Coordinates of C-alpha atoms in Angstrom, one line a residue:
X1 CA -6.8 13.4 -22.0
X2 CA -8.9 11.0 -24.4
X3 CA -6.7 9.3 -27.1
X4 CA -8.1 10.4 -30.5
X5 CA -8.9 8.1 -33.1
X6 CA -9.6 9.9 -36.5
X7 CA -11.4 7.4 -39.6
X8 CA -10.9 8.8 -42.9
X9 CA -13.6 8.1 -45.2
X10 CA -17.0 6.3 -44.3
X11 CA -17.0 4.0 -47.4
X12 CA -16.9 0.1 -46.2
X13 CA -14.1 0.0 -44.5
X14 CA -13.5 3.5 -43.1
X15 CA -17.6 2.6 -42.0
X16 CA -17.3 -0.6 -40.1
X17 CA -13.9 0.3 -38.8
X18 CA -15.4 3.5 -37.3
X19 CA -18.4 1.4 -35.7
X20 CA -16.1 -1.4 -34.1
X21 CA -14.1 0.5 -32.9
X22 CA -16.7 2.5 -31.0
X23 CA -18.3 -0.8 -30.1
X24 CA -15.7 -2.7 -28.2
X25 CA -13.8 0.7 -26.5
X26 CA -14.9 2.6 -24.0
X27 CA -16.1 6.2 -24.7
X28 CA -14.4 7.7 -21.1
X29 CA -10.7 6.7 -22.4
X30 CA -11.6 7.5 -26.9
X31 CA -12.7 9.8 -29.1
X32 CA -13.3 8.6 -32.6
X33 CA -14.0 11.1 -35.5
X34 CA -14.6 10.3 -38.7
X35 CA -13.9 12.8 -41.6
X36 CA -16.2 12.7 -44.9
X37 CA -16.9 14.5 -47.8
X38 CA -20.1 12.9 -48.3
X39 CA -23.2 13.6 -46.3
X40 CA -24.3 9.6 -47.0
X41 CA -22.7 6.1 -47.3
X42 CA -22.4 5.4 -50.6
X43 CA -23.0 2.1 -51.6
X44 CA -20.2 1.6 -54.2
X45 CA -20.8 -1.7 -55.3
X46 CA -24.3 -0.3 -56.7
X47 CA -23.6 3.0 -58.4
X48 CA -23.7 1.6 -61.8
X49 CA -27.1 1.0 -60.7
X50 CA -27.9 4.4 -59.8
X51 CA -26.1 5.5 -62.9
X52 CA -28.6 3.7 -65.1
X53 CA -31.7 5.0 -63.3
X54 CA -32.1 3.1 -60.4
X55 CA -32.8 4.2 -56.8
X56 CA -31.1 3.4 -54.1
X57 CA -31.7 3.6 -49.6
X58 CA -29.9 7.1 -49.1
X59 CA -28.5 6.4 -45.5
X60 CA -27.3 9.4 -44.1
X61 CA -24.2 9.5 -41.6
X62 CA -25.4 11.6 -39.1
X63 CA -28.2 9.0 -38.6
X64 CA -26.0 6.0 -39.1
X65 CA -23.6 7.5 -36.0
X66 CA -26.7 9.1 -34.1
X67 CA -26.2 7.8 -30.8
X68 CA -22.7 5.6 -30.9
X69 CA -20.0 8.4 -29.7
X70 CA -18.5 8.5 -33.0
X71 CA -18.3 12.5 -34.1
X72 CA -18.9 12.6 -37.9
X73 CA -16.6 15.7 -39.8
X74 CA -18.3 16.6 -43.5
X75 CA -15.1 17.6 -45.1
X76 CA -12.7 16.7 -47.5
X77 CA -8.9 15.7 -46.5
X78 CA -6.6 17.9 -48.2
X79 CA -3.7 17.1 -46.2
X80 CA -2.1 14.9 -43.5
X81 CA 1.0 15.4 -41.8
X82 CA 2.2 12.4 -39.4
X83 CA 5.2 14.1 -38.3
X84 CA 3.0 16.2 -36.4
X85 CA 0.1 14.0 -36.5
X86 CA -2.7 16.4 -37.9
X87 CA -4.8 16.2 -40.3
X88 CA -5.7 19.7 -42.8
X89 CA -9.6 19.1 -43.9
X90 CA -11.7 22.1 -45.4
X91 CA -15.7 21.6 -46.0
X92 CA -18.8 24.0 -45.4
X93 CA -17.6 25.4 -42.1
X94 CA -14.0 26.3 -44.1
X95 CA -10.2 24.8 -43.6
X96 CA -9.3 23.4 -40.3
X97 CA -7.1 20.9 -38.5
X98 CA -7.7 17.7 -36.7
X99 CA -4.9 16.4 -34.2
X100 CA -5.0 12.2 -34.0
X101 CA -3.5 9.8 -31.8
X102 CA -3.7 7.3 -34.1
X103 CA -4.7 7.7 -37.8
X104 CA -7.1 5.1 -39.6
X105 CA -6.8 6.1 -43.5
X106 CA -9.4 4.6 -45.5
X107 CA -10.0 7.2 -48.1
X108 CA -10.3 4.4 -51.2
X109 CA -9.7 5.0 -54.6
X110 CA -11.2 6.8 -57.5
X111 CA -11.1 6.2 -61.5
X112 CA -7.6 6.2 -63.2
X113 CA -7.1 8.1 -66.3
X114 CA -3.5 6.4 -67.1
X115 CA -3.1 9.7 -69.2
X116 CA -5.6 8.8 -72.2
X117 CA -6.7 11.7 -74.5
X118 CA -10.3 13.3 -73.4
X119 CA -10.7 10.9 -70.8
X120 CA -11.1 13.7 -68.1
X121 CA -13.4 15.8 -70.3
X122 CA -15.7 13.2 -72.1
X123 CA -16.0 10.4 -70.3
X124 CA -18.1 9.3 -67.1
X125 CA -17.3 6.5 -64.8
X126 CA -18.9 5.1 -61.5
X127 CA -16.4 5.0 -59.2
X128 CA -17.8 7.6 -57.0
X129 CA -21.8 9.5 -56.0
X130 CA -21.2 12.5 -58.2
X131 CA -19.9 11.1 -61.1
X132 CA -22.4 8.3 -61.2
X133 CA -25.2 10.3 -60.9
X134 CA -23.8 12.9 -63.7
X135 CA -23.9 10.1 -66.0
X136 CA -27.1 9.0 -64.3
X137 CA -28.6 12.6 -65.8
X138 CA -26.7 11.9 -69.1
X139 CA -28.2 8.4 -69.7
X140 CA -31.5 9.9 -69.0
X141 CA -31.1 12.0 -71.6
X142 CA -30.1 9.6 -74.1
X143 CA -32.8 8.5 -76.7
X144 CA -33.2 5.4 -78.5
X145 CA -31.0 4.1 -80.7
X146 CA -28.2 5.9 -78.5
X147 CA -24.4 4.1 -77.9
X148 CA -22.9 3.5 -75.1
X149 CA -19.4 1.9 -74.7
X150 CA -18.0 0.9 -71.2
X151 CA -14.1 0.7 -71.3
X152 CA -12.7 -1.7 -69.1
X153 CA -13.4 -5.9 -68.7
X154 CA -13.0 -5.7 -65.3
X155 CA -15.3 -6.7 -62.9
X156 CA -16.9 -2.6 -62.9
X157 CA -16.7 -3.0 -66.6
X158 CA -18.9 -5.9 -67.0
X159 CA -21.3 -5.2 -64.0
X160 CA -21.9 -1.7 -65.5
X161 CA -22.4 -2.7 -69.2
X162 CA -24.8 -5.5 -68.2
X163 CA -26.5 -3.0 -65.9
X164 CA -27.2 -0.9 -68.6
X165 CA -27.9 -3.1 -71.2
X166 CA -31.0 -4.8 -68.9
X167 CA -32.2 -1.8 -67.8
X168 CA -32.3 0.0 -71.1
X169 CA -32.6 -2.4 -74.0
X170 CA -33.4 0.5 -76.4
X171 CA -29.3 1.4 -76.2
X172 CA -26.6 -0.2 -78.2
X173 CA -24.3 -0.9 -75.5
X174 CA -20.5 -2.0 -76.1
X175 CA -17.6 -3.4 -74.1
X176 CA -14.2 -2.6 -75.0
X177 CA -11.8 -5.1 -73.5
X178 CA -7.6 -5.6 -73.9
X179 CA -8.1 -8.9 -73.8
X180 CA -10.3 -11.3 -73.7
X181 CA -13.2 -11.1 -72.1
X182 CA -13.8 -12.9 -68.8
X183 CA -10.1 -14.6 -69.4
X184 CA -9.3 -14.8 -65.6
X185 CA -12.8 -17.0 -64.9
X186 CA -13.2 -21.0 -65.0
X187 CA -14.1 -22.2 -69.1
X188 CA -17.7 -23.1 -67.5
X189 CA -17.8 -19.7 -66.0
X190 CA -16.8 -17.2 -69.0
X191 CA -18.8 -19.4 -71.3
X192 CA -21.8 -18.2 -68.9
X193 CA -20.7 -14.5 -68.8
X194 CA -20.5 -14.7 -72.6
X195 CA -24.1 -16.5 -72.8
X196 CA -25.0 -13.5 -70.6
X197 CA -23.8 -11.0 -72.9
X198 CA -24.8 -12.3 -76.0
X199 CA -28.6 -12.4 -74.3
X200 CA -28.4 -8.7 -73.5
X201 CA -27.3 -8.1 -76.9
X202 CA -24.1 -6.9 -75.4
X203 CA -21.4 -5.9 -78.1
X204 CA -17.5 -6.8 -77.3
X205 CA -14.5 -5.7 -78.6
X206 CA -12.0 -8.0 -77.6
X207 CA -7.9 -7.2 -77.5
X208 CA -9.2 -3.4 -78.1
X209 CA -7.2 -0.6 -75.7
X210 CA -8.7 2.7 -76.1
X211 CA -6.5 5.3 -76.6
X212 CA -8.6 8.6 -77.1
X213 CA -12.1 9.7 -76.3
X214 CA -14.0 12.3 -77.7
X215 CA -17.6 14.0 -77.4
X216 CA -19.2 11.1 -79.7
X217 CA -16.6 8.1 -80.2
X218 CA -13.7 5.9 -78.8
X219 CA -10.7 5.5 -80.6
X220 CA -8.9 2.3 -80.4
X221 CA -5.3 1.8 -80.9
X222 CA -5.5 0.7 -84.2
X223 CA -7.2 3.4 -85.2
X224 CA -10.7 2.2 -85.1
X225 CA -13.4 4.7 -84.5
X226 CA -16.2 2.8 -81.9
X227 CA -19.4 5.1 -82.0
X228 CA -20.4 6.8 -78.1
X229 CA -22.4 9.1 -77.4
X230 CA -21.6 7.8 -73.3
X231 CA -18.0 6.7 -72.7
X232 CA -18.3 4.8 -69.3
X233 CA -14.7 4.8 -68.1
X234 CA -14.0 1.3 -65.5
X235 CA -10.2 0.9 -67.0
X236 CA -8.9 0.7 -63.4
X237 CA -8.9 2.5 -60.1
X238 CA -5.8 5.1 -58.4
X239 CA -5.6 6.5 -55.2
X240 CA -5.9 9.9 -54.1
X241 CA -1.7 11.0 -53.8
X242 CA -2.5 12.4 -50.0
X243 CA -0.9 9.7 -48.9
X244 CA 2.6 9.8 -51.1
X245 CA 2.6 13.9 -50.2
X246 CA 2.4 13.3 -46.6
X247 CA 5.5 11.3 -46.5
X248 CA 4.1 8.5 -45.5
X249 CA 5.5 5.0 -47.5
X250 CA 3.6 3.8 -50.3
X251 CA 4.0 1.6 -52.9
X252 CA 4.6 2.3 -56.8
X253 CA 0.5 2.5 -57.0
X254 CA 0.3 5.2 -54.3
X255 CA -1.3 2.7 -51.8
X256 CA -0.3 3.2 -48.0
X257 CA 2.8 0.4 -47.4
X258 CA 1.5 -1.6 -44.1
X259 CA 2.0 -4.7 -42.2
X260 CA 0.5 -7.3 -41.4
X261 CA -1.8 -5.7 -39.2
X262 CA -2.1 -3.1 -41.6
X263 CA 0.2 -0.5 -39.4
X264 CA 2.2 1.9 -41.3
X265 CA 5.8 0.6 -42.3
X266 CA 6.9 4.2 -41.8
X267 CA 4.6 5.6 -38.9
X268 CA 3.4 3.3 -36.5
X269 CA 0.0 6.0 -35.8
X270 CA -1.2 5.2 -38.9
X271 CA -3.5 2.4 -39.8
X272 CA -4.5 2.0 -43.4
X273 CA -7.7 -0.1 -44.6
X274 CA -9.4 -0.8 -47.9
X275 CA -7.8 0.5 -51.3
X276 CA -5.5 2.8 -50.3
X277 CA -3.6 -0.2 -48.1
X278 CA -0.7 -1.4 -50.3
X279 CA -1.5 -5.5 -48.1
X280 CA 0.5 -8.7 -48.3
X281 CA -2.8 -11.5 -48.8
X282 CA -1.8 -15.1 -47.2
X283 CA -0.6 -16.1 -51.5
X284 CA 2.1 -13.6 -51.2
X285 CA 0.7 -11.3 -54.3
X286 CA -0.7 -7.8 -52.7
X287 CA -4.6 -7.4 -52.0
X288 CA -6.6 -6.4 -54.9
X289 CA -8.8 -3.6 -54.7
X290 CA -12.2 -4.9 -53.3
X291 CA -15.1 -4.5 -51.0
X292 CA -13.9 -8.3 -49.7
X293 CA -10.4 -6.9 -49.1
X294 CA -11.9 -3.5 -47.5
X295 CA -13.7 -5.9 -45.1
X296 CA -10.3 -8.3 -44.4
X297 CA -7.9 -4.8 -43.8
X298 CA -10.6 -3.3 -42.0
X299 CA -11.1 -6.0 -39.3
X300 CA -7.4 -6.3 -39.4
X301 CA -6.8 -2.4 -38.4
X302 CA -9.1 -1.8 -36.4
X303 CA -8.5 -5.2 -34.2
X304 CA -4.9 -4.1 -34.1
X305 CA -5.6 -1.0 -32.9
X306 CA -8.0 -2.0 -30.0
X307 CA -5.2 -4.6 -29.1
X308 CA -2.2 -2.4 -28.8
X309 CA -4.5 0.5 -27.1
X310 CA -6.1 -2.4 -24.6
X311 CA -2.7 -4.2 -24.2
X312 CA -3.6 -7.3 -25.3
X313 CA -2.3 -9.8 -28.2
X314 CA -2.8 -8.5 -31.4
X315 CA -5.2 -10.9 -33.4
X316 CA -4.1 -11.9 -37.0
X317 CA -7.3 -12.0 -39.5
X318 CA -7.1 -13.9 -42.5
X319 CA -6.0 -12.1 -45.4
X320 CA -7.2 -14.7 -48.2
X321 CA -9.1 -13.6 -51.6
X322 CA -11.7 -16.4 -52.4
X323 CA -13.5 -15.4 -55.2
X324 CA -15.5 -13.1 -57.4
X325 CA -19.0 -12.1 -57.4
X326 CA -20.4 -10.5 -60.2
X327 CA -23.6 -9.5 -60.9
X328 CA -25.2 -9.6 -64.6
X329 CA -27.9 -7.4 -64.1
X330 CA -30.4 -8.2 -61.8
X331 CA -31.3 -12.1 -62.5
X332 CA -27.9 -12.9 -63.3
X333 CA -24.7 -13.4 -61.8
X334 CA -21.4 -15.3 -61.4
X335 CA -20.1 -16.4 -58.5
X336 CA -15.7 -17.8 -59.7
X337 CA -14.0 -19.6 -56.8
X338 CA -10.1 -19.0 -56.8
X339 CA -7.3 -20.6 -55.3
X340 CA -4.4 -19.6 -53.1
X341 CA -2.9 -18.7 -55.9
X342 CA -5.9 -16.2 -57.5
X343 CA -6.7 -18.6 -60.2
X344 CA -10.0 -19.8 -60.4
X345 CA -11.3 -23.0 -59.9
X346 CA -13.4 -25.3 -62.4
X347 CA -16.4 -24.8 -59.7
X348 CA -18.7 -21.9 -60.2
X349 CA -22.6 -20.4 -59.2
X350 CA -24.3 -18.9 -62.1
X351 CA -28.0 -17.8 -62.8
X352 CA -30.4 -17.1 -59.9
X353 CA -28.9 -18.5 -57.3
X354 CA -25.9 -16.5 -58.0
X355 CA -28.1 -13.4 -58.2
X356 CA -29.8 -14.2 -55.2
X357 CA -26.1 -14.6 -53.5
X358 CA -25.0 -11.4 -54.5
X359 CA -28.1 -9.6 -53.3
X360 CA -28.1 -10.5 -50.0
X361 CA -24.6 -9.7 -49.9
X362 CA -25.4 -6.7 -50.7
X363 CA -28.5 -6.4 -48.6
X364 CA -25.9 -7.5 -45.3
X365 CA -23.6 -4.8 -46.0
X366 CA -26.2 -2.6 -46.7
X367 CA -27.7 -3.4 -42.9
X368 CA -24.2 -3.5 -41.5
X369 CA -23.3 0.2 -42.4
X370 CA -27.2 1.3 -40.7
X371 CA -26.2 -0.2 -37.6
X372 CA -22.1 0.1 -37.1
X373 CA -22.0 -0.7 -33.5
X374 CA -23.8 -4.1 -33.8
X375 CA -25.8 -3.0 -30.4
X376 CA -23.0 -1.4 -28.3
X377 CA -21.9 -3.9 -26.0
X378 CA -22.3 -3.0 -22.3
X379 CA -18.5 -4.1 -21.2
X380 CA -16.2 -1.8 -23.1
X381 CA -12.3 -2.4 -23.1
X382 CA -10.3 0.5 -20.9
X383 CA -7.1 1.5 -22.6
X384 CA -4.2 0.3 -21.1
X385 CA -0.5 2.1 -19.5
X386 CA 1.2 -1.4 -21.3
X387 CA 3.6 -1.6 -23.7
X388 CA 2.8 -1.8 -27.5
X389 CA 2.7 -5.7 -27.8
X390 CA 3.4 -5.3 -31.5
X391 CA 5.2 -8.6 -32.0
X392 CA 2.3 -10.8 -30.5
X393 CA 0.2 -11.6 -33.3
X394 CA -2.4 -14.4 -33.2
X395 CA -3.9 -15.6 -36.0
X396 CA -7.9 -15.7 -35.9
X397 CA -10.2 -16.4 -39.0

């Protein structure tokens, strides 16, 4: 009998994870499924882009696994049970069950309300295809003169709120920030960002938590009333709680508890990549939420798993944050360099070149996800009858 290998989620990690694995073992001894709600890869890092209007390359996953072994599932995970290692799913075709081997969970994260007032009902956020192009549709509607606030001086925040402001210069568009905006980046850097805003004509509201949304403002602790007829909501990102029901270990934020070859503390069939992996980085602090610490988890997991299947020494990737990119619209960006310890350094790209950076970044990603088996290799690894090597680790870069 094949040993089954079930992906959940086809976003960046979920994606690539699904693809290597099918690349480097061999189709007589696996059988990889991957479980999706979404009929296309979704290019997260640009649906503030498609929010505002933009279009995007609509890559479908049937196409992108035409022809690698991989089995796509369009279905949403309502349930996973690792005691008996299943998975409950329920889509088009109705509820069913998928029985694993081994478990690679990589179903991300989505917007988190923390509990403010009308947030759910009012506003929109672009943490996911449907919601970004429901506030796509709303922008559209939205006539001259109209506001716009974006919650949140994160890097979503400030990607989205330039976005917007370039691309529709008609708006009034706002920022509302807890602190101070750009307060983690280099002086040189945030002195850039705030150059950037002030040429978009980019309003901020510094040290300003929201605490209540309604159909046409934002209401800030103090009591100030910020005029929005769009609320864009970036304050943050939260797990789906799957994995906490299951019984699986997670941390306080939800996130899977792993390794550090992102293996399950509390069930060694499950594997955990991207956002929902609660992951020690080489600094000590725990992996932020990111497409660079999808990619790091992802080759982690899925190198792990081919070792311990092929019985070979499990390889050790390097689990180091180095920066952040952050695009300004589309002839601007910031690249910050940061230290072992997260903090940035004096160096920094801005302008163009950063722009240019961040697009082909992009663009790379973008071309990765078309073609997930990189070629298919003609020597494939055969699963082995050895032991788990668990406690062999060797570190690779």
């Amino acid at each position: 009998m094949k040993h089954r290998i079930v992906v959940l989620g086809a976003g960046y990690a979920g994606a690539f994870a699904a693809g290597n694995l099918a690349r480097r073992l061999s189709p007589a001894d696996i059988e990889i499924t991957v479980v999706n709600a979404e009929p296309v890869f979704v290019e997260r890092m640009r649906l503030h882009q498609l929010a505002i209007g933009q279009d995007l390359a609509v890559r479908k996953l049937a196409d992108v696994f035409a022809g690698t072994g991989v089995r796509l599932r369009l279905a949403r995970v309502t349930g996973v049970d690792p005691e008996r290692r299943t998975v409950a799913v329920t889509g088009d075709d109705g509820d069913g069950e998928l029985p694993y081997d081994t478990l690679l969970y990589a179903l991300g994260s989505s917007v988190a309300h923390h509990g403010v007032p009308g947030v759910a009902e009012y506003a929109f956020d672009v943490a996911g295809r449907s919601s970004a192009l429901r506030l796509r549709e709303r922008m559209a509607g939205l006539s001259a003169g109209g506001t716009v606030l974006v919650v949140g001086e994160g890097l979503t925040g400030i990607e989205t709120a330039t976005e917007f402001a370039e691309s529709r210069p008609d708006l009034s568009v706002a920022l509302a920030a807890r602190g101070e905006l750009g307060a983690w980046l280099s002086p040189k850097a945030r002195g850039h960002l705030r150059q950037a805003f002030d040429r978009l004509g980019v309003t901020v509201h510094e040290h300003t938590g929201i605490e209540a949304v309604e159909p046409t403002r934002a209401i800030a602790a103090d009591g100030t009333s910020i005029p929005a007829e769009v609320t864009v909501w970036t304050a943050g990102f939260a797990v789906h709680p799957i994995a906490a029901a299951s019984g699986l270990e997670v941390a306080d934020t939800g996130q899977i508890v792993v390794d550090r070859t992102m293996r399950s503390v509390s069930h060694p069939d499950v594997y955990a990549a991207g956002d929902c992996a609660y992951a020690i980085g080489e600094n000590g602090r725990p992996l932020p939420m990111s497409c660079a610490s999808a990619g790091f988890t992802n080759m982690q997991a899925t190198g792990a798993i081919i070792a311990r299947l092929t019985g070979k020494e499990v390889p050790a990737t390097g689990l180091k944050y180095y920066g952040n990119h952050i695009s300004l619209g589309r002839r601007d960006a910031i690249f910050q360099m940061v230290d072992g310890d997260a903090r940035s350094k004096s160096w920094y790209l801005g302008g163009k070149a950063a722009a240019r950076l961040k697009s082909g970044v992009l663009k790379g990603a973008g071309l990765g996800i078309a073609h997930p088996t990189f070629g298919m290799p003609k020597r494939k690894r055969r699963l082995s009858t050895a032991p788990d090597r668990a406690a062999g680790v060797r570190a690779t870069v």
